[in-house]
PDB file of C-alpha atoms in Angstrom:
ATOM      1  CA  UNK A   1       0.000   0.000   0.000  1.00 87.00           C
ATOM      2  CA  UNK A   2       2.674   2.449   0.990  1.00 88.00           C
ATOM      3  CA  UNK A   3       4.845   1.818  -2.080  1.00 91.00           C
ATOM      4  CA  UNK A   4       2.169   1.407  -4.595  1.00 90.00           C
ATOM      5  CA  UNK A   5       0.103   4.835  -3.210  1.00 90.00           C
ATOM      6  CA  UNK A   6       3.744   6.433  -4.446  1.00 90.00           C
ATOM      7  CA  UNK A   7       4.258   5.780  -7.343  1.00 89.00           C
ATOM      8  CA  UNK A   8       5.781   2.373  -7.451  1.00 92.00           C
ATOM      9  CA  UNK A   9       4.764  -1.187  -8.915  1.00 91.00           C
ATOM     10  CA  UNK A  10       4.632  -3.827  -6.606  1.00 93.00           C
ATOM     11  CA  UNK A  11       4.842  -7.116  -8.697  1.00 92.00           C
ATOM     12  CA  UNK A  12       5.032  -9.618  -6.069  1.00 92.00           C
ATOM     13  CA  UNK A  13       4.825 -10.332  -2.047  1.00 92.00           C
ATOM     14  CA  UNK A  14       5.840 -13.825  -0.081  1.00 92.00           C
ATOM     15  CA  UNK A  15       5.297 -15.146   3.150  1.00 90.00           C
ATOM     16  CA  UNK A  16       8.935 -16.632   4.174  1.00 92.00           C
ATOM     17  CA  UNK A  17      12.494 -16.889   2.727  1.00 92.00           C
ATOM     18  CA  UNK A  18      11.727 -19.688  -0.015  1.00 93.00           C
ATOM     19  CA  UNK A  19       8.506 -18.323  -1.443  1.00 94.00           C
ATOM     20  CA  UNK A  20      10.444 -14.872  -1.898  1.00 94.00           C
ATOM     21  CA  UNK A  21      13.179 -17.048  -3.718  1.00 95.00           C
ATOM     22  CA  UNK A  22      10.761 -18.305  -5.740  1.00 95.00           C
ATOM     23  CA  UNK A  23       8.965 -14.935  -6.267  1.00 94.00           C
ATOM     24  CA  UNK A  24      11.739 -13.160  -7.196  1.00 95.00           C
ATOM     25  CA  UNK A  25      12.813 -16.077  -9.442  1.00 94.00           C
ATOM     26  CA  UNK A  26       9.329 -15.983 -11.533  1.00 94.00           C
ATOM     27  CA  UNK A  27       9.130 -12.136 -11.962  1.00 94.00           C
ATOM     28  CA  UNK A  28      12.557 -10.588 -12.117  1.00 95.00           C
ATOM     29  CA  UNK A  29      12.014  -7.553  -9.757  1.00 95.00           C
ATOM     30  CA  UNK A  30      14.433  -4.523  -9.921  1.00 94.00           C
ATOM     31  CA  UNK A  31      14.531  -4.278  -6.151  1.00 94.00           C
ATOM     32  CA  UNK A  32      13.445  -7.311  -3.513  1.00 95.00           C
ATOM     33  CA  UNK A  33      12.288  -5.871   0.444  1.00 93.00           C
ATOM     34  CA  UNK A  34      13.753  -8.661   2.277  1.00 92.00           C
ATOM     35  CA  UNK A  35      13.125  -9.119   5.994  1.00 90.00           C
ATOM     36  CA  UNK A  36      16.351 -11.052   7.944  1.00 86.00           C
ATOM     37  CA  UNK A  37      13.721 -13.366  10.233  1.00 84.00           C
ATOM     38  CA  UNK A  38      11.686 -15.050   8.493  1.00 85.00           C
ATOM     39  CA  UNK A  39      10.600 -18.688   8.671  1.00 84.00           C
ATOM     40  CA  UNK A  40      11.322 -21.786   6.243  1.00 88.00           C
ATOM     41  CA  UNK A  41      14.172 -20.109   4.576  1.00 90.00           C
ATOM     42  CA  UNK A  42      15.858 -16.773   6.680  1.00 88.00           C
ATOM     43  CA  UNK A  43      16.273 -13.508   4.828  1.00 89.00           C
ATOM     44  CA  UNK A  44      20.373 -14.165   4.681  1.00 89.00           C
ATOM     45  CA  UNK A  45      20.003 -16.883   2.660  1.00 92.00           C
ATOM     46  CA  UNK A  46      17.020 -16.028   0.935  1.00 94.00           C
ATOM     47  CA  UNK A  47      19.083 -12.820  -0.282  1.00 92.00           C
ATOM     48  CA  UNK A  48      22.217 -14.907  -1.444  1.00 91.00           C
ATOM     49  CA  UNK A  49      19.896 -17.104  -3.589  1.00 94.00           C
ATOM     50  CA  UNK A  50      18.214 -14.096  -5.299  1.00 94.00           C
ATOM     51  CA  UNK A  51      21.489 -11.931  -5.902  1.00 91.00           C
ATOM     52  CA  UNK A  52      23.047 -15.843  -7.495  1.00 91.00           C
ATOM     53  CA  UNK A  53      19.474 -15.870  -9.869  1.00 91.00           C
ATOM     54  CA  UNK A  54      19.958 -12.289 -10.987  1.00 92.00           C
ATOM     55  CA  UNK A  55      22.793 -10.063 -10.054  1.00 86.00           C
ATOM     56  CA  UNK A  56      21.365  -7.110 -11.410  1.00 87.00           C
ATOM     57  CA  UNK A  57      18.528  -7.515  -8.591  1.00 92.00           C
ATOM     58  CA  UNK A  58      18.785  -4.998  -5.726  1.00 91.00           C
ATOM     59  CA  UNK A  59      18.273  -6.232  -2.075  1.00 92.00           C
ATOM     60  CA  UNK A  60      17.467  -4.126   1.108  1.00 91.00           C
ATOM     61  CA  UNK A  61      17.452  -5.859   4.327  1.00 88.00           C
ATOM     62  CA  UNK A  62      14.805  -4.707   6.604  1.00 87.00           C
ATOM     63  CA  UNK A  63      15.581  -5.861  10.769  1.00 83.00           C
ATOM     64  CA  UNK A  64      14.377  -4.492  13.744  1.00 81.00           C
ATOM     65  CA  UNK A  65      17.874  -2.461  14.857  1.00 72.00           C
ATOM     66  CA  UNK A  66      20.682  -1.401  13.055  1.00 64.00           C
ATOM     67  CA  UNK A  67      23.800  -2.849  14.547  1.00 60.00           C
ATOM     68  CA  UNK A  68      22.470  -6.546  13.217  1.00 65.00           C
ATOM     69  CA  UNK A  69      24.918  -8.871  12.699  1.00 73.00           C
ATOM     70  CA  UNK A  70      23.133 -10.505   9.809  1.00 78.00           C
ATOM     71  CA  UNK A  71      22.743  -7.046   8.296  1.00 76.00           C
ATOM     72  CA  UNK A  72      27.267  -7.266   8.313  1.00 77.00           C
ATOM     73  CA  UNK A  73      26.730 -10.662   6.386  1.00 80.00           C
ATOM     74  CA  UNK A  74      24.215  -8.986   3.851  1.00 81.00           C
ATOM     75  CA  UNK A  75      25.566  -6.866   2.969  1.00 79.00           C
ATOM     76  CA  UNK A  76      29.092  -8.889   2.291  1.00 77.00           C
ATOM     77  CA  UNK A  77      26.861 -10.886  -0.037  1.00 82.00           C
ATOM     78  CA  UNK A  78      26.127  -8.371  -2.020  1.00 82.00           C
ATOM     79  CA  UNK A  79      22.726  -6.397  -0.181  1.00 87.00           C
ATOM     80  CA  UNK A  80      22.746  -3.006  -1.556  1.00 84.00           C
ATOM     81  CA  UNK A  81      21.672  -1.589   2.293  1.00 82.00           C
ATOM     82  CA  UNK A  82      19.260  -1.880   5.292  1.00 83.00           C
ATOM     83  CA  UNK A  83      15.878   0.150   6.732  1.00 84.00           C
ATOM     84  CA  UNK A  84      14.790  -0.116  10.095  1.00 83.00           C
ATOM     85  CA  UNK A  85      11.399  -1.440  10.308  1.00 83.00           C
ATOM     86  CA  UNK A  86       9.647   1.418  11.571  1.00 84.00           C
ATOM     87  CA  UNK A  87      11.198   3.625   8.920  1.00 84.00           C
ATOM     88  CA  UNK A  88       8.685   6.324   7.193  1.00 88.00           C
ATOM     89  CA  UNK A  89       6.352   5.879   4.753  1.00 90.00           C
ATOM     90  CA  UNK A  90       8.550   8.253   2.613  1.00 90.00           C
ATOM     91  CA  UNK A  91      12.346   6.718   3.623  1.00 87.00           C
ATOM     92  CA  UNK A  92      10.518   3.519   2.530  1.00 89.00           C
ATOM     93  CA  UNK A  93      10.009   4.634  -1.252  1.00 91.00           C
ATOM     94  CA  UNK A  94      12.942   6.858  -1.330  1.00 90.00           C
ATOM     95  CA  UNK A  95      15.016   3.949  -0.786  1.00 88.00           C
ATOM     96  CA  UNK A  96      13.916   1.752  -3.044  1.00 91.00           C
ATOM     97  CA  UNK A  97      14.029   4.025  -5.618  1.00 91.00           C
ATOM     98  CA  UNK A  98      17.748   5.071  -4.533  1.00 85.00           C
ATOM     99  CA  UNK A  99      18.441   1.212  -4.802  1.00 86.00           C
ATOM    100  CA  UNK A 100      16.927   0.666  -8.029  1.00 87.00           C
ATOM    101  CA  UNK A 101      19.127   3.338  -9.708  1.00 81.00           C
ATOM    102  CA  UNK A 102      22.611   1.292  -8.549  1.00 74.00           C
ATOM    103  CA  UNK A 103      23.686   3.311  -5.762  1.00 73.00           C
ATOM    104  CA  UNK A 104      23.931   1.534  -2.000  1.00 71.00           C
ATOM    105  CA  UNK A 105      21.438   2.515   0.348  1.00 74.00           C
ATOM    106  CA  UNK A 106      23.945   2.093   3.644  1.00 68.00           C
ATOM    107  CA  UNK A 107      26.036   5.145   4.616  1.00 59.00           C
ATOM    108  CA  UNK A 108      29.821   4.202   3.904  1.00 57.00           C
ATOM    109  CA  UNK A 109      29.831   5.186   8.495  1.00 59.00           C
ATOM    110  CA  UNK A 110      27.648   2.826   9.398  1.00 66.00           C
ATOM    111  CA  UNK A 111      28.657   0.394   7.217  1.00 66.00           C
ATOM    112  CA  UNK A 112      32.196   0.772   8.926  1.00 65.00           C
ATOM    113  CA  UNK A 113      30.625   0.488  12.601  1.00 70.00           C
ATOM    114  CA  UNK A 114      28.840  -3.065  10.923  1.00 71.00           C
ATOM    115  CA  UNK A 115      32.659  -4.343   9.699  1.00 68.00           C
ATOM    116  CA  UNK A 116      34.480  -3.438  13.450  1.00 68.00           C
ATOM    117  CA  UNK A 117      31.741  -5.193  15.032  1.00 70.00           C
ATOM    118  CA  UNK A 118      30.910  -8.327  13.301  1.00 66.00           C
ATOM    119  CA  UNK A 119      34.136  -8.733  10.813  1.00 61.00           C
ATOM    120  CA  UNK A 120      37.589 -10.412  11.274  1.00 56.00           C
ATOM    121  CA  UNK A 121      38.630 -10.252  14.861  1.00 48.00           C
ATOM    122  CA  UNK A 122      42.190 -10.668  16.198  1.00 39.00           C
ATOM    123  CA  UNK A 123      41.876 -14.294  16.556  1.00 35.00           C
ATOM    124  CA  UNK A 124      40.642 -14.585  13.242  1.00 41.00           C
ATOM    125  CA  UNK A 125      42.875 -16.510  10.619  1.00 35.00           C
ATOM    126  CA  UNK A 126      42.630 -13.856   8.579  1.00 39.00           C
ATOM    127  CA  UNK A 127      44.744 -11.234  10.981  1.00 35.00           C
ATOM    128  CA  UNK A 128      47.887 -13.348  10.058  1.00 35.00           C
ATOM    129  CA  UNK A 129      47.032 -12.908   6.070  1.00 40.00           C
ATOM    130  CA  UNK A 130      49.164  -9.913   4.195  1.00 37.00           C
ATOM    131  CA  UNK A 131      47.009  -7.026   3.053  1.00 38.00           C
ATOM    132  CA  UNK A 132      45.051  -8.078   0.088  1.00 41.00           C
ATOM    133  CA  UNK A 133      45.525 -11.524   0.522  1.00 39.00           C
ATOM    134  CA  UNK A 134      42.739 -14.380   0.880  1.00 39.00           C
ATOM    135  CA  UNK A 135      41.889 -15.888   4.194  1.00 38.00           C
ATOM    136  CA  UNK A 136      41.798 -19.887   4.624  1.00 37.00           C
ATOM    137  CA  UNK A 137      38.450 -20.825   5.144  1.00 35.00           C
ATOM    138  CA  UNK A 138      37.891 -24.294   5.647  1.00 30.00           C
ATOM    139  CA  UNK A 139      35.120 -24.320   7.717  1.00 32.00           C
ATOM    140  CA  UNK A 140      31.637 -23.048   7.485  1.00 35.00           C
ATOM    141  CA  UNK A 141      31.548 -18.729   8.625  1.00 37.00           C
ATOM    142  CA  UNK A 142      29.915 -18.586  11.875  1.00 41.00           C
ATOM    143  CA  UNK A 143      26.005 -17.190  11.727  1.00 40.00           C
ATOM    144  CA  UNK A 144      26.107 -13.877  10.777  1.00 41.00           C
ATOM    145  CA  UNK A 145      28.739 -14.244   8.934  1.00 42.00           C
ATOM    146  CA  UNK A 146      29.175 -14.990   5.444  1.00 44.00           C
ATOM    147  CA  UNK A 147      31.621 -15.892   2.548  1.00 45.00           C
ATOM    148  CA  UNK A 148      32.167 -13.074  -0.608  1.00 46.00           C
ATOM    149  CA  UNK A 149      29.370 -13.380  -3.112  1.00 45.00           C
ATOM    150  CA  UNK A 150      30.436 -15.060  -6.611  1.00 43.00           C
ATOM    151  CA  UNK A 151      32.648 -12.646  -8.576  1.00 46.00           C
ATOM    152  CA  UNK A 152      33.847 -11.068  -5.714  1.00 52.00           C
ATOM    153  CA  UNK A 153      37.805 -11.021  -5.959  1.00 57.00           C
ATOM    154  CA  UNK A 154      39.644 -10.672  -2.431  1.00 66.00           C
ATOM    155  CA  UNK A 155      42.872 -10.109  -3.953  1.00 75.00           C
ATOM    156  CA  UNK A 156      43.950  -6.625  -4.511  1.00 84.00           C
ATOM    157  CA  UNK A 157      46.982  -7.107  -6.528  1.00 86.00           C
ATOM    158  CA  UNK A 158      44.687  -6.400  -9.732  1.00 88.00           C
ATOM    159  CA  UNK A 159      44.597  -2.387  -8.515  1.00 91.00           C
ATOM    160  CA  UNK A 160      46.846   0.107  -9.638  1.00 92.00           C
ATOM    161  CA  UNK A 161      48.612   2.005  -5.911  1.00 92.00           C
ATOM    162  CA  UNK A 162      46.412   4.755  -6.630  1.00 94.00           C
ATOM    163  CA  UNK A 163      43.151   2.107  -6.652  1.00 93.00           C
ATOM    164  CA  UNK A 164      44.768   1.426  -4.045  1.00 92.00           C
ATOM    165  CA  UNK A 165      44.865   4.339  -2.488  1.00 92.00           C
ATOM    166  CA  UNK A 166      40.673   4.989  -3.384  1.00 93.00           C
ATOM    167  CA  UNK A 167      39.962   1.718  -1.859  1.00 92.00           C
ATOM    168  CA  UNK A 168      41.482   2.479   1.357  1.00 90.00           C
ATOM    169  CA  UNK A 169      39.854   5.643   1.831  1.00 89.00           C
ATOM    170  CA  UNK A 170      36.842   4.421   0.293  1.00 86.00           C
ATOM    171  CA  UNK A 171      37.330   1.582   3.508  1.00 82.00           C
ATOM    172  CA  UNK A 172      37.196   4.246   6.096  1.00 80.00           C
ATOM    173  CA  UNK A 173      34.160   6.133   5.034  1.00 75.00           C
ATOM    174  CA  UNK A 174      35.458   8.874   2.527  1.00 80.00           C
ATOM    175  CA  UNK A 175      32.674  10.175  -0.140  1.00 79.00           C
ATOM    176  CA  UNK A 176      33.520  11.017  -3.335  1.00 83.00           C
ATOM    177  CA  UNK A 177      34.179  14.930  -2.639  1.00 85.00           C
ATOM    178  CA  UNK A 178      36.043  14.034   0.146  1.00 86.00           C
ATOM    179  CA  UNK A 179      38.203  11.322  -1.685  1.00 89.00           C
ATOM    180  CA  UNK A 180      38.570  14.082  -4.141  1.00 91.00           C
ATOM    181  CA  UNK A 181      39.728  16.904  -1.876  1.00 92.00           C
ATOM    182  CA  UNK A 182      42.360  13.963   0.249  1.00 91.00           C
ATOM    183  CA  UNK A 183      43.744  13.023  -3.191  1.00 92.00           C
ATOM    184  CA  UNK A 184      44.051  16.105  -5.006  1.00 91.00           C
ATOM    185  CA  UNK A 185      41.936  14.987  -7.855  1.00 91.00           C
ATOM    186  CA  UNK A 186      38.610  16.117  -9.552  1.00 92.00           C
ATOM    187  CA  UNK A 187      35.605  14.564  -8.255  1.00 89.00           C
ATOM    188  CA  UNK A 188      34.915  13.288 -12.011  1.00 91.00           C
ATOM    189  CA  UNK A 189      38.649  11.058 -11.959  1.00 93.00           C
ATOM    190  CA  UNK A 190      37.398   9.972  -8.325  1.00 91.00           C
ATOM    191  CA  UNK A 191      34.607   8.269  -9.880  1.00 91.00           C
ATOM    192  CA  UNK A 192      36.697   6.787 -13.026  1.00 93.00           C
ATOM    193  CA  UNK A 193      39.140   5.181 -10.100  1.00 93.00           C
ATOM    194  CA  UNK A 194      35.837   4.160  -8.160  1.00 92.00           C
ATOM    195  CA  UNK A 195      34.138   2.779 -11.144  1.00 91.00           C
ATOM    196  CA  UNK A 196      37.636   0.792 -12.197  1.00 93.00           C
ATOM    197  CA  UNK A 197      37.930  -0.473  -8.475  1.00 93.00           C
ATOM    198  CA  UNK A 198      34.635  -2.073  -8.479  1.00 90.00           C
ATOM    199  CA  UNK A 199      34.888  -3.772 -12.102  1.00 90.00           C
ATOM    200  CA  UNK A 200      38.446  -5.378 -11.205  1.00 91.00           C
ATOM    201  CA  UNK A 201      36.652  -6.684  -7.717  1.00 89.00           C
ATOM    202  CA  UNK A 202      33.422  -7.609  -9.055  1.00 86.00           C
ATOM    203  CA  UNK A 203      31.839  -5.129  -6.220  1.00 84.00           C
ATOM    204  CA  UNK A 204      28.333  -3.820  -6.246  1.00 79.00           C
ATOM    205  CA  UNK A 205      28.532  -0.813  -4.534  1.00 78.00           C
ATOM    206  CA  UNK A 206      30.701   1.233  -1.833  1.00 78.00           C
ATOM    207  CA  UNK A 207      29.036  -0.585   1.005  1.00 75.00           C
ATOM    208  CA  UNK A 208      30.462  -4.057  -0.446  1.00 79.00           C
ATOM    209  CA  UNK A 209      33.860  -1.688  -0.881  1.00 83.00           C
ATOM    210  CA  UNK A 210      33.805  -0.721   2.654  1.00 79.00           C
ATOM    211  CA  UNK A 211      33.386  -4.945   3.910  1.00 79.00           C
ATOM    212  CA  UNK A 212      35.973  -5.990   1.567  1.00 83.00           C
ATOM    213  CA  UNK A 213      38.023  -3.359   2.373  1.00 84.00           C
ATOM    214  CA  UNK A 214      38.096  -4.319   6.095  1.00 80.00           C
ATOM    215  CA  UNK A 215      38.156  -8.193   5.376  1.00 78.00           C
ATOM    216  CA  UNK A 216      41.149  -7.997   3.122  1.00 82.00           C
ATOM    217  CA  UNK A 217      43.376  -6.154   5.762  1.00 80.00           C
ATOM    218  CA  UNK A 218      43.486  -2.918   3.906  1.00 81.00           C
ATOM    219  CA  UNK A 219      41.796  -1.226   6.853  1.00 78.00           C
ATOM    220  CA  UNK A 220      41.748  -1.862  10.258  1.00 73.00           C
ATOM    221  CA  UNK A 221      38.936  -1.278  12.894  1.00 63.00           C
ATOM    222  CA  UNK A 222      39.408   2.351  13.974  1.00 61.00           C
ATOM    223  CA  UNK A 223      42.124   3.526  11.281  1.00 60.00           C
ATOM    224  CA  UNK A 224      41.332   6.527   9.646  1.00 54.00           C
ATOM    225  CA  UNK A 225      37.575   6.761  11.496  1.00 50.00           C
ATOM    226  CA  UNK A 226      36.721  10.229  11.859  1.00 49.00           C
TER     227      UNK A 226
END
């Protein structure tokens, strides 16, 4: 009701994780509202299924408060962002319509508080990796947490040091203006680097950035927060 009295078709709705699999399957949305509790199938893996079907689907994570841990795993699969379920009528349907152009719903801060909370820990395998390189994981992620989505490349050796550079700041929260004023460059060559980044990592959006940024090494919890 709240979508469609603004403007925007709603093609399909589902009762648990595997009908909205299904759902999403049959009609090809642009943008899926996915709650993170839901019975049969849960919203996690209900959102990894749909992203595998069509990666040009966009997926925001609805939950009950922000600092979710299954909102951290999400949005490492690919989610483009999260609402709060008693979010207004009018966030609601500026979202998805934010979504559906290709931009990530998730403010590049809060994103960051997600990654120091719920990602790699000091007694995770992953602290002894280099910068850039994999981690070994052997065994299944523990809930909340979950694996790279296909086509997402952990190792940075593909970027160029000033990709580098983009994806480091891009880690710790920087927008593009800011990026741009940090680097010395036009706002217009800060996209071009972004835009390069995310092709050579198979990245959806700066949200994804900001995870892989973190689970890589590149950034460390607290470096470079403002």
């Amino acid at each position: 009701m709240i979508l469609t009295a603004r403007g925007i078709d709603v093609v399909g709705e589902a009762a648990d994780g595997a009908e909205a699999v299904a759902q999403a399957r049959r009609l090809r949305p642009d943008v899926v509202l996915m709650d993170i509790r839901m019975p049969v199938m849960d919203g996690l893996e209900a959102a990894r299924r749909v992203l595998a079907d069509d990666p040009d689907c966009r997926v925001i994570m609805l939950t009950t408060f922000d600092l979710d841990r299954y909102v951290y795993a999400a949005l490492a699969l690919g989610a483009s962002g999260f609402l709060l379920k008693d979010v207004t009528a009018a966030h609601l349907a500026a979202a998805v319509r934010l979504v559906a152009t290709g931009d990530a719903l998730l403010a590049p801060s809060i994103t960051r508080r997600l990654v120091e909370r719920f990602g790699p820990g000091p007694a995770d395998p992953a602290a002894d990796q280099a910068p850039g390189q994999a981690p070994d994981r052997t065994t299944d992620p523990e809930p909340g947490r979950a694996p790279q989505p296909p086509g997402v490349h952990r190792d940075l050796a593909a970027l160029t040091p000033r990709e580098l550079e983009v994806l480091t700041l891009l880690g710790r929260g920087r927008s593009n203006g800011e990026l741009a004023r940090e680097l010395t460059l036009s706002e217009a060559t800060v996209k071009t680097h972004v835009a390069r980044i995310f092709a050579k990592l198979g990245l959806r959006d700066r949200a994804q950035a900001v995870v892989l940024a973190y689970e890589t090494g590149l950034v460390a919890p607290g470096d470079g927060a403002d």
